[in-house]
Amino acid sequence: MRIATYNVNGINARLPVLLKWLEETKPDVACLQELKAPDEKIPKQEIENAGYTAIWHGQKRWNGVAILAKNGLEIEETGRGLAGEPEDEQSRYIEAVINDTTIGCLYLPNGNPAPGPKLDYKMRWLQRLSKRAKELLDSDVAVVLTGDYNVIPTEKDVYKPERWFDDALFRPEVRKAFHELVAQGWTDAIRKLYPEETIYTFFDYFRNAYQRNAGLRIDHFLLSPHLTNKLKDGGVDNHVRGWEKTSDHAPVWIELEE
DNA sequence: ATGGCATTTAAAAAATGA
């Protein structure tokens, strides 16, 4: 089963790129983030025509997450949003069971400017996610938690670490919270496949970042223990970042043994 | 150290992103 994650940065602005990528790579499951569209503006028909059924949690203007499953795969939604902050209206989490695997699709808050209320929200969100992650581990099922974590895990995952120490993507407390989450028993799939390589999933639109390979690794796959030995392959669809009218993120994918 | 670009809403300019 091929599972992909892709921060599309506006699903309508990105529709041609999204459809071309789906057609080219044909993932069984695609987790999308930053739809930037309310539920009624999700391009359902186009997604259907591409051969996918989808569930989504949209929001006007910002955020928004979706899970697409290839036709023939049953998709059963098991939750949207994270517990712990009832007044939180940002659409950043959706979860479903597909093929006996629980898939959590997340868009973690950016947190900048930091310090400040946005970083505080990010830290709280990380704690809420960790709580859900622990529940899933304790439930003893196969789980993939994937999406845009907005966390650079180590210095290896950023082109110029010294420029990012104060940034909400790389601050010590953010990295610490991420590492504590992983330490519950999760596996960072891409890092497991490529222990030493430089791998980036985001390149900002400024200063030819993509052409200079000045990127960040912030889109991750965390696997529960059931899946660590089923991880066959994975990678970044780097070339998609080079397409016209493309997102600033590149899609990332893994292949799990059935 | 700063600003560079892109998207959304909504009709210009602000907010957000990472």
Coordinates of C-alpha atoms (C1' of nucleotides) in Angstrom, one line a residue:
Chain A
M1 CA 0.0 0.0 0.0
R2 CA 1.4 3.3 -1.1
I3 CA 0.6 6.2 1.2
A4 CA 1.5 9.8 0.3
T5 CA 1.3 13.1 2.1
Y6 CA 1.2 16.5 0.4
N7 CA 0.7 20.0 1.7
V8 CA -0.9 21.4 -1.4
N9 CA -1.1 25.1 -0.3
G10 CA -4.6 25.7 -1.7
I11 CA -6.4 22.8 -3.3
N12 CA -8.2 24.8 -5.9
A13 CA -5.1 26.8 -6.9
R14 CA -3.2 23.5 -7.1
L15 CA -5.8 21.3 -8.7
P16 CA -4.0 20.7 -12.0
V17 CA -0.8 19.9 -10.1
L18 CA -2.6 17.6 -7.7
L19 CA -4.4 15.7 -10.5
K20 CA -1.2 15.3 -12.5
W21 CA 0.6 14.0 -9.5
L22 CA -2.2 11.5 -8.6
E23 CA -2.2 10.3 -12.2
E24 CA 1.5 9.9 -12.2
T25 CA 2.2 8.3 -8.8
K26 CA -1.2 6.6 -8.1
P27 CA -1.0 6.4 -4.3
D28 CA -3.5 4.2 -2.6
V29 CA -4.0 6.9 0.0
A30 CA -3.2 10.6 -0.2
C31 CA -3.2 12.8 2.9
L32 CA -3.6 16.5 1.9
Q33 CA -3.0 19.6 4.0
E34 CA -3.6 23.3 3.6
L35 CA -6.7 23.0 1.4
K36 CA -7.5 26.6 2.1
A37 CA -11.1 26.0 1.1
P38 CA -14.4 25.5 3.0
D39 CA -16.1 22.1 2.6
E40 CA -18.4 23.4 -0.1
K41 CA -15.4 24.5 -2.3
I42 CA -13.6 21.2 -2.2
P43 CA -13.4 19.9 -5.9
K44 CA -15.2 16.7 -5.2
Q45 CA -16.1 15.9 -8.8
E46 CA -12.5 16.2 -10.0
I47 CA -11.2 14.1 -7.2
E48 CA -13.8 11.5 -8.0
N49 CA -13.0 11.6 -11.7
A50 CA -9.4 10.9 -10.8
G51 CA -10.5 7.7 -9.1
Y52 CA -10.5 8.6 -5.5
T53 CA -13.0 8.9 -2.7
A54 CA -12.3 11.5 -0.1
I55 CA -13.1 12.7 3.3
W56 CA -12.1 16.2 4.3
H57 CA -12.2 18.8 7.1
G58 CA -12.2 22.1 5.4
Q59 CA -12.2 25.7 6.6
K60 CA -12.6 29.0 4.9
R61 CA -9.4 30.7 3.9
W62 CA -6.8 28.6 5.9
N63 CA -5.8 25.2 7.0
G64 CA -8.0 22.2 6.0
V65 CA -7.1 18.5 5.7
A66 CA -8.3 15.6 3.5
I67 CA -7.7 11.9 3.1
L68 CA -8.1 10.4 -0.4
A69 CA -8.4 6.7 -0.9
K70 CA -8.2 5.0 -4.3
N71 CA -11.5 3.6 -5.5
G72 CA -12.0 0.1 -4.2
L73 CA -10.5 0.9 -0.8
E74 CA -13.0 1.5 2.0
I75 CA -12.5 4.6 4.0
E76 CA -14.0 4.9 7.5
E77 CA -13.6 8.2 9.2
T78 CA -12.7 7.8 12.9
G79 CA -12.3 11.4 14.0
R80 CA -11.7 15.0 13.1
G81 CA -10.0 17.6 15.3
L82 CA -8.1 16.8 18.5
A83 CA -9.5 16.7 22.0
G84 CA -8.4 19.1 24.7
E85 CA -9.4 22.5 23.3
P86 CA -13.1 22.6 22.4
E87 CA -13.0 26.2 21.2
D88 CA -10.3 25.4 18.6
E89 CA -11.9 25.9 15.2
Q90 CA -8.8 25.3 13.1
S91 CA -9.2 22.3 10.8
R92 CA -5.9 20.5 11.2
Y93 CA -6.6 16.8 11.9
I94 CA -8.6 14.1 10.3
E95 CA -8.4 10.4 10.9
A96 CA -9.7 7.3 9.1
V97 CA -9.2 3.5 8.9
I98 CA -8.3 2.2 5.5
N99 CA -7.2 -1.3 4.8
D100 CA -7.0 -2.1 8.5
T101 CA -4.6 0.8 9.0
T102 CA -5.5 3.9 11.0
I103 CA -4.3 7.0 9.2
G104 CA -4.0 10.3 10.9
C105 CA -3.6 13.3 8.5
L106 CA -2.4 16.4 10.3
Y107 CA -1.3 19.9 9.7
L108 CA 0.6 21.1 12.7
P109 CA 0.5 24.9 13.4
N110 CA 3.5 26.9 12.1
G111 CA 4.1 28.8 15.4
N112 CA 5.7 31.9 14.0
P113 CA 6.3 34.6 15.0
A114 CA 8.0 33.1 18.1
P115 CA 7.9 33.4 20.9
G116 CA 4.2 34.5 21.2
P117 CA 0.6 33.2 21.2
K118 CA 1.1 31.3 17.9
L119 CA 4.0 29.3 19.4
D120 CA 2.0 28.7 22.5
Y121 CA -0.8 27.3 20.3
K122 CA 1.6 25.1 18.5
M123 CA 3.0 23.7 21.7
R124 CA -0.5 23.0 23.0
W125 CA -1.4 21.3 19.7
L126 CA 1.7 19.1 19.9
Q127 CA 0.6 18.0 23.4
R128 CA -2.9 17.3 22.2
L129 CA -1.5 15.3 19.2
S130 CA 0.8 13.4 21.6
K131 CA -2.2 12.4 23.7
R132 CA -4.1 11.1 20.6
A133 CA -0.9 9.3 19.4
K134 CA -0.5 7.6 22.8
E135 CA -4.1 6.4 22.7
L136 CA -3.6 5.0 19.2
L137 CA -0.4 3.2 20.4
D138 CA -2.2 1.8 23.4
S139 CA -5.1 0.5 21.2
D140 CA -2.6 -1.8 19.5
V141 CA -3.5 -1.2 15.9
A142 CA -1.5 -0.3 12.8
V143 CA -1.2 3.5 12.6
V144 CA 0.4 6.0 10.3
L145 CA 0.5 9.6 11.5
T146 CA 1.4 11.7 8.6
G147 CA 1.3 15.3 7.3
D148 CA 3.0 18.7 7.6
Y149 CA 4.4 18.7 11.2
N150 CA 6.1 22.1 10.8
V151 CA 9.0 20.6 12.8
I152 CA 12.6 20.3 11.6
P153 CA 13.7 17.3 13.7
T154 CA 17.5 17.7 13.5
E155 CA 20.2 19.9 12.1
K156 CA 20.5 17.4 9.2
D157 CA 17.0 18.4 8.1
V158 CA 17.6 22.1 7.3
Y159 CA 20.0 23.7 4.8
K160 CA 21.4 26.3 7.2
P161 CA 20.6 25.3 10.8
E162 CA 22.2 28.5 12.3
R163 CA 19.6 30.6 10.6
W164 CA 16.7 28.6 12.1
F165 CA 17.5 28.3 15.8
D166 CA 14.9 31.0 16.8
D167 CA 12.3 29.9 14.3
A168 CA 9.2 28.1 15.5
L169 CA 10.0 25.2 13.2
F170 CA 13.3 24.5 14.9
R171 CA 13.3 26.0 18.4
P172 CA 14.5 23.6 21.1
E173 CA 11.2 23.2 22.8
V174 CA 9.5 22.4 19.6
R175 CA 12.1 19.8 18.6
K176 CA 11.9 18.4 22.2
A177 CA 8.2 17.9 22.0
F178 CA 8.5 16.2 18.6
H179 CA 11.2 13.9 19.8
E180 CA 9.2 13.0 22.9
L181 CA 6.2 12.2 20.6
V182 CA 8.4 9.9 18.5
A183 CA 9.9 8.4 21.7
Q184 CA 6.4 7.0 22.6
G185 CA 7.3 4.2 20.1
W186 CA 7.0 5.7 16.7
T187 CA 9.3 5.4 13.7
D188 CA 10.2 8.3 11.5
A189 CA 9.8 6.3 8.3
I190 CA 11.8 8.5 5.9
R191 CA 14.8 8.8 8.3
K192 CA 14.7 5.1 8.8
L193 CA 14.9 4.5 5.1
Y194 CA 17.6 7.1 4.6
P195 CA 19.6 7.4 7.9
E196 CA 22.3 9.8 6.5
E197 CA 21.0 11.5 3.4
T198 CA 19.9 15.1 3.1
I199 CA 16.2 15.0 2.4
Y200 CA 14.0 18.0 2.1
T201 CA 10.2 18.2 1.7
F202 CA 9.7 22.0 1.6
F203 CA 11.4 24.8 -0.4
D204 CA 10.2 28.3 0.0
Y205 CA 9.2 30.4 -3.0
F206 CA 11.9 33.0 -2.3
R207 CA 15.4 33.2 -3.6
N208 CA 15.2 30.1 -5.8
A209 CA 15.2 27.9 -2.8
Y210 CA 14.3 24.8 -4.8
Q211 CA 17.0 25.4 -7.4
R212 CA 19.6 25.9 -4.7
N213 CA 18.3 22.8 -2.7
A214 CA 17.8 25.2 0.3
G215 CA 15.1 23.2 1.9
L216 CA 13.6 21.8 5.1
R217 CA 12.4 18.4 6.1
I218 CA 9.1 19.0 7.8
D219 CA 6.6 16.6 6.3
H220 CA 6.9 13.3 8.1
F221 CA 5.5 9.8 8.4
L222 CA 5.4 8.3 11.9
L223 CA 4.7 4.5 12.0
S224 CA 3.4 2.5 14.9
P225 CA 5.5 -0.6 15.9
H226 CA 3.2 -2.9 13.8
L227 CA 4.4 -1.2 10.6
T228 CA 8.1 -0.7 11.1
N229 CA 8.9 -4.1 9.6
K230 CA 6.4 -3.6 6.8
L231 CA 8.1 -0.4 5.5
K232 CA 9.4 -1.3 2.1
D233 CA 10.2 2.0 0.4
G234 CA 9.6 5.7 0.5
G235 CA 10.8 9.0 -0.8
V236 CA 10.1 12.5 -1.9
D237 CA 8.5 13.4 -5.2
N238 CA 11.0 16.1 -5.6
H239 CA 10.3 16.9 -9.2
V240 CA 6.8 17.9 -8.4
R241 CA 8.2 20.9 -6.6
G242 CA 9.6 22.0 -10.0
W243 CA 6.3 22.1 -11.8
E244 CA 4.5 25.3 -12.8
K245 CA 2.1 26.7 -10.2
T246 CA 3.2 24.2 -7.7
S247 CA 3.0 24.1 -3.9
D248 CA 6.1 25.1 -1.8
H249 CA 6.0 21.5 -0.4
A250 CA 6.9 18.4 -2.3
P251 CA 4.8 15.2 -1.9
V252 CA 6.3 12.5 0.3
W253 CA 5.3 8.8 0.1
I254 CA 6.0 5.4 1.7
E255 CA 5.2 1.9 0.5
L256 CA 3.9 -0.6 3.1
E257 CA 3.9 -4.4 2.6
E258 CA 0.3 -5.6 2.6
Chain B
dA1 C1' 19.4 41.5 8.9
dT2 C1' 15.9 42.1 5.7
dG3 C1' 12.9 40.9 2.1
dG4 C1' 12.0 38.1 -1.1
dC5 C1' 6.8 35.0 -3.1
dA6 C1' 2.2 32.9 -3.2
dT7 C1' -2.6 32.2 -1.7
dT8 C1' -7.1 33.7 0.1
dT9 C1' -11.0 36.9 0.5
dA10 C1' -12.9 40.3 -1.9
dA11 C1' -12.4 44.2 -4.5
dA12 C1' -7.2 47.0 -2.0
dA13 C1' -4.8 45.5 1.0
dA14 C1' -4.3 42.5 5.0
dA15 C1' -3.4 38.0 6.9
dT16 C1' -0.9 33.8 6.7
dG17 C1' 2.7 30.9 5.7
dA18 C1' 7.7 28.6 6.9

